[in-house]
Short mmCIF file of C-alpha atoms in Angstrom, two decimals:
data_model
loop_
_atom_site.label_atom_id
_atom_site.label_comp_id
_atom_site.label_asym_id
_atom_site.label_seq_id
_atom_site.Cartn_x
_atom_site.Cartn_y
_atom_site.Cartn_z
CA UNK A 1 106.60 124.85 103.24
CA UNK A 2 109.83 125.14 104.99
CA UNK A 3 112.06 122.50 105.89
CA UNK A 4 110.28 119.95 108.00
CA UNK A 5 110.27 116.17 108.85
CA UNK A 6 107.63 114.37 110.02
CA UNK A 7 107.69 111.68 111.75
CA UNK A 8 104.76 108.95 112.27
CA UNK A 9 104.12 106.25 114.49
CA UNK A 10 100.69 104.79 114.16
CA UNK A 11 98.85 101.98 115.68
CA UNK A 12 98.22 99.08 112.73
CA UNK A 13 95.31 99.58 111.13
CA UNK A 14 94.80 103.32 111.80
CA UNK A 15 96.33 104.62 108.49
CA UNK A 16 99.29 106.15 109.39
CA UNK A 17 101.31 104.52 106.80
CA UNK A 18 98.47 106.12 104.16
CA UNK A 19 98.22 109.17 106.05
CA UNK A 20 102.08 110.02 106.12
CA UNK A 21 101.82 108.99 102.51
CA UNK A 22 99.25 111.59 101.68
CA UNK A 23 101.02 114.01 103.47
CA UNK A 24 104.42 113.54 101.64
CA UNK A 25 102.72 113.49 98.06
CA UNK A 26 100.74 116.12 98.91
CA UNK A 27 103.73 118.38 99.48
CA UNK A 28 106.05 116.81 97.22
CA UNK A 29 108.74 115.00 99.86
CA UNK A 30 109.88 111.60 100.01
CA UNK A 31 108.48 109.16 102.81
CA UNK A 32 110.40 106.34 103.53
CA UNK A 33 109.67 103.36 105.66
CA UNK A 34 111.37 99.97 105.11
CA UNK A 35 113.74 101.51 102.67
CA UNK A 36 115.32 102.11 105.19
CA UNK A 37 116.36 98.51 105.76
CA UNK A 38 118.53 98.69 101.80
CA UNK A 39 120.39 101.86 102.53
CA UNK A 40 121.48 101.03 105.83
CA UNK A 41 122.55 97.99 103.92
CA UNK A 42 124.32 99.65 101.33
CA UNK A 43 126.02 101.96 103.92
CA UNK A 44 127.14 98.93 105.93
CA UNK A 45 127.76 96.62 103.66
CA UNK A 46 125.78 93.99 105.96
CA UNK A 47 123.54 91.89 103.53
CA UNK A 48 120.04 93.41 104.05
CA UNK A 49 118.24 90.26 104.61
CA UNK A 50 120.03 90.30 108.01
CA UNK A 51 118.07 93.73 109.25
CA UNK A 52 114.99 91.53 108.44
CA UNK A 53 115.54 88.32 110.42
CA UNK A 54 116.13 90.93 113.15
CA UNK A 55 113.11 92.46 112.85
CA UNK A 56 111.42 88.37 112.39
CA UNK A 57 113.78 87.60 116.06
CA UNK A 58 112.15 90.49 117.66
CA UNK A 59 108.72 89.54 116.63
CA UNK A 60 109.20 86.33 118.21
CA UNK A 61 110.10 87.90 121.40
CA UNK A 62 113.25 86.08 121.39
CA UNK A 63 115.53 89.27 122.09
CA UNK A 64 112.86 91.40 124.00
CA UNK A 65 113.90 89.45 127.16
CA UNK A 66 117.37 91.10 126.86
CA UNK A 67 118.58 94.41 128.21
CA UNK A 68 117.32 97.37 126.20
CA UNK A 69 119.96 98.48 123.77
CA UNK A 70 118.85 102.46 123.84
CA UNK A 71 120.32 103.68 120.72
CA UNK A 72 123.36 106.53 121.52
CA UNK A 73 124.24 106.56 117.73
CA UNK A 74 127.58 104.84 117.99
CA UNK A 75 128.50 102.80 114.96
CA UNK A 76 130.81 99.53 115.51
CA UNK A 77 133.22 98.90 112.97
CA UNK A 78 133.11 95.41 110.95
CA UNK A 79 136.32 94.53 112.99
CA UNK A 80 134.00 94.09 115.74
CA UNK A 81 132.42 91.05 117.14
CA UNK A 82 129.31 92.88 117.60
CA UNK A 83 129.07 94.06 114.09
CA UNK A 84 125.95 92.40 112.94
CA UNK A 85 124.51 92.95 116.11
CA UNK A 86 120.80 94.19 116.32
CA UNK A 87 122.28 97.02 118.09
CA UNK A 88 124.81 97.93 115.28
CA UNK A 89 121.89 97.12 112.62
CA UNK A 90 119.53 99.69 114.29
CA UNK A 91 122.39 102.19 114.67
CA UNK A 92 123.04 101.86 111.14
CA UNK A 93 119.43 102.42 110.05
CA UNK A 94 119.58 105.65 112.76
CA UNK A 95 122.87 107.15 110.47
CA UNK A 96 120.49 106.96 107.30
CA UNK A 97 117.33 108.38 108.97
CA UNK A 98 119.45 111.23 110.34
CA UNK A 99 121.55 111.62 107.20
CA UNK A 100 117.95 111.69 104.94
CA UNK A 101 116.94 114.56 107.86
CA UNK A 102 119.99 116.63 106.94
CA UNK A 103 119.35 116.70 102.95
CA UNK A 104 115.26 117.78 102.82
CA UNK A 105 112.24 118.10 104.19
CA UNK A 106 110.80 114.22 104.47
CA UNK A 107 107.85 111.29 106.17
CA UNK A 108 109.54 109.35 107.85
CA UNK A 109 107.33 105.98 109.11
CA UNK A 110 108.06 104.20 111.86
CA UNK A 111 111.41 102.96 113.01
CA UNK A 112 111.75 105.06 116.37
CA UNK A 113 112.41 108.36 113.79
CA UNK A 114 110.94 110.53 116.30
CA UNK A 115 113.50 109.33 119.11
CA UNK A 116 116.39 109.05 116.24
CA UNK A 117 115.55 112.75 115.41
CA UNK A 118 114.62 114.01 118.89
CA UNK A 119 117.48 116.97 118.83
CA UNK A 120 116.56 118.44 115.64
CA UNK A 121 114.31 121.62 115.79
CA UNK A 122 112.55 120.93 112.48
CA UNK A 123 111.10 117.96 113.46
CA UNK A 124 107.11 116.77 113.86
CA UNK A 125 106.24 113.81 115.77
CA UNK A 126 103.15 112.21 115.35
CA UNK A 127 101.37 109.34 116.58
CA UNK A 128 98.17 108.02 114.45
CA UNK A 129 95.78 105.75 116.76
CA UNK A 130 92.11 104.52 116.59
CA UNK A 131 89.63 102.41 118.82
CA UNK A 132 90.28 99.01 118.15
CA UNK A 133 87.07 98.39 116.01
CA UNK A 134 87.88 101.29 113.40
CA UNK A 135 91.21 99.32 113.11
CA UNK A 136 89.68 96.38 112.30
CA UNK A 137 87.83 97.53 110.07
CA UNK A 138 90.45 99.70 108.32
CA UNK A 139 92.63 96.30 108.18
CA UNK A 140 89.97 94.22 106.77
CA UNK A 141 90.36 96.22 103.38
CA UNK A 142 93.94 96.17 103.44
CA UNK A 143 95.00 93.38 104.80
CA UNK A 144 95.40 89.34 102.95
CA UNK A 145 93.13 87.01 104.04
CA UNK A 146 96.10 84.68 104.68
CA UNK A 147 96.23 86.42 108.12
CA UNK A 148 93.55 84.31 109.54
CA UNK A 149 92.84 85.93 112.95
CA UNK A 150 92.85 89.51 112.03
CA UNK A 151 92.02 90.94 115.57
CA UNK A 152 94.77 89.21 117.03
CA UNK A 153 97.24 89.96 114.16
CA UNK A 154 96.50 93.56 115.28
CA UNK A 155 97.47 93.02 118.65
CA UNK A 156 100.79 90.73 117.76
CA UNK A 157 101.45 93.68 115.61
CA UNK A 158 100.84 96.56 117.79
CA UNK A 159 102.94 94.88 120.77
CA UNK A 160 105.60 94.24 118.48
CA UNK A 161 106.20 97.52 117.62
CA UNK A 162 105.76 98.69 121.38
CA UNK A 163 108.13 96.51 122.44
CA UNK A 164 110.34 97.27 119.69
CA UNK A 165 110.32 100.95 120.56
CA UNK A 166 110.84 100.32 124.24
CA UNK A 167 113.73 97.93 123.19
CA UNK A 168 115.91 100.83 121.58
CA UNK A 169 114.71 103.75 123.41
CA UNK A 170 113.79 103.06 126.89
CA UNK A 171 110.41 104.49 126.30
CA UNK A 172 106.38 103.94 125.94
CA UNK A 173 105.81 103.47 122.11
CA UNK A 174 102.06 104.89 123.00
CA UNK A 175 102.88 107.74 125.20
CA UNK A 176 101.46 110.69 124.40
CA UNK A 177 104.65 112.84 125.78
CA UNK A 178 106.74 111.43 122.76
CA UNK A 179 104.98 112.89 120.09
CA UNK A 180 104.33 116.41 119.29
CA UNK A 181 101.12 115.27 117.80
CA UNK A 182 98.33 112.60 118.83
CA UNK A 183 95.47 112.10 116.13
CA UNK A 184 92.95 109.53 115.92
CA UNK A 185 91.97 109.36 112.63
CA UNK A 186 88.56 107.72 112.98
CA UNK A 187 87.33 111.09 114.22
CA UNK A 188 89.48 112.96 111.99
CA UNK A 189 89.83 110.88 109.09
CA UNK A 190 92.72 110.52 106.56
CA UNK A 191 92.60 113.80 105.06
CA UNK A 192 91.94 115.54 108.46
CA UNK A 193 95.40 113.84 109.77
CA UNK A 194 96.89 115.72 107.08
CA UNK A 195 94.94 119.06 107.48
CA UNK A 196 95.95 118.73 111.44
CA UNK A 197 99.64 117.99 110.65
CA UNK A 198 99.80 120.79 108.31
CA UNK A 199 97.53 123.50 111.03
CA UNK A 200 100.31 122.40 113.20
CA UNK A 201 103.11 122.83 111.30
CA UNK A 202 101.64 126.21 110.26
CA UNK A 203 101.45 127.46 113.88
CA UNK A 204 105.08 126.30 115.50
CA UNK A 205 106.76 127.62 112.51
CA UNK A 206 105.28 130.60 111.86
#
């Protein structure tokens, strides 16, 4: 396979995470997902545990109300008053998703990767969704029964990362017209995901 990054945004419970995992063992890349978080840490120097109470704030809703902060991939020095800003966190994380892009092929999950990587050439944007009972079901067998409502932790979860995408890119996490690739894997399944991904990859690079 030639040089290629994927990139996956899924809906929870319809195996994205599992299916961009497949894909990257499969072919022998690295997939990264909140890993993210520590190197943008070490390449800041801004104690990781600070990119996740942003994540926790914007969970909460408590910064969603604000002005979107569209990433532009600036990156404000720690003289600034703004250093530790979500903004400045997410731009950080952007530099190491963009840096990882430049090395080798790669899965990235989540994390607005497809926007991040949007000028690159040898990127493949996918989005992994499912009716809303196939996710349920799918989260049942991976998810702790500390939960408690599972159906709504879906929801919670889903408009989280809508609004997070919307937050630093101006845009519809679940429009179609982002991604390159739309695949619900209850028709497919896990392994057809993959086997799509790859048909796809197989065509536009030919």
């Amino acid at each position: 396979m030639e040089k290629v990054i994927i990139t996956i945004a899924r809906q929870y419970g319809s195996g994205g995470k599992t299916i961009g995992k497949m894909f990257a063992e499969k072919h022998g890349i690295p997939c990264y997902e909140r890993d993210i978080l520590r190197k943008a840490s070490d390449e800041s120097g801004i104690n990781e545990a600070l990119f996740g109470e942003v994540d926790e704030k914007l969970k909460s809703g408590s910064l969603f109300g604000i002005s979107k902060k569209i990433y532009r991939g600036e990156l404000l020095p720690p003289s600034s008053p703004e250093f530790t800003s979500p903004q400045n966190l997410f731009n950080y994380q952007a530099k190491i998703i963009r840096d990882l892009a430049e090395k080798s092929s790669c899965v990235f999950i989540g994390r607005c990767a497809d926007f991040v990587l949007a000028d690159r050439n040898d990127v493949v944007s996918v989005f992994i969704h499912a009716p809303k009972e196939y996710c349920l079901v799918q989260a049942k067998e991976r998810t702790s029964s500390a939960v408690g409502n599972l159906e709504k932790y879906i929801e919670k979860t889903d408009k989280f990362r809508g609004d997070f995408y919307r937050y630093y890119t101006g845009h519809e996490w679940n429009d179609a017209r982002n991604y390159d690739l739309c695949l619900n894997s209850s028709k497919l399944g896990f392994e057809g995901c993959v086997e799509a991904i790859e048909k796809y990859i197989e065509t536009r690079f030919k």
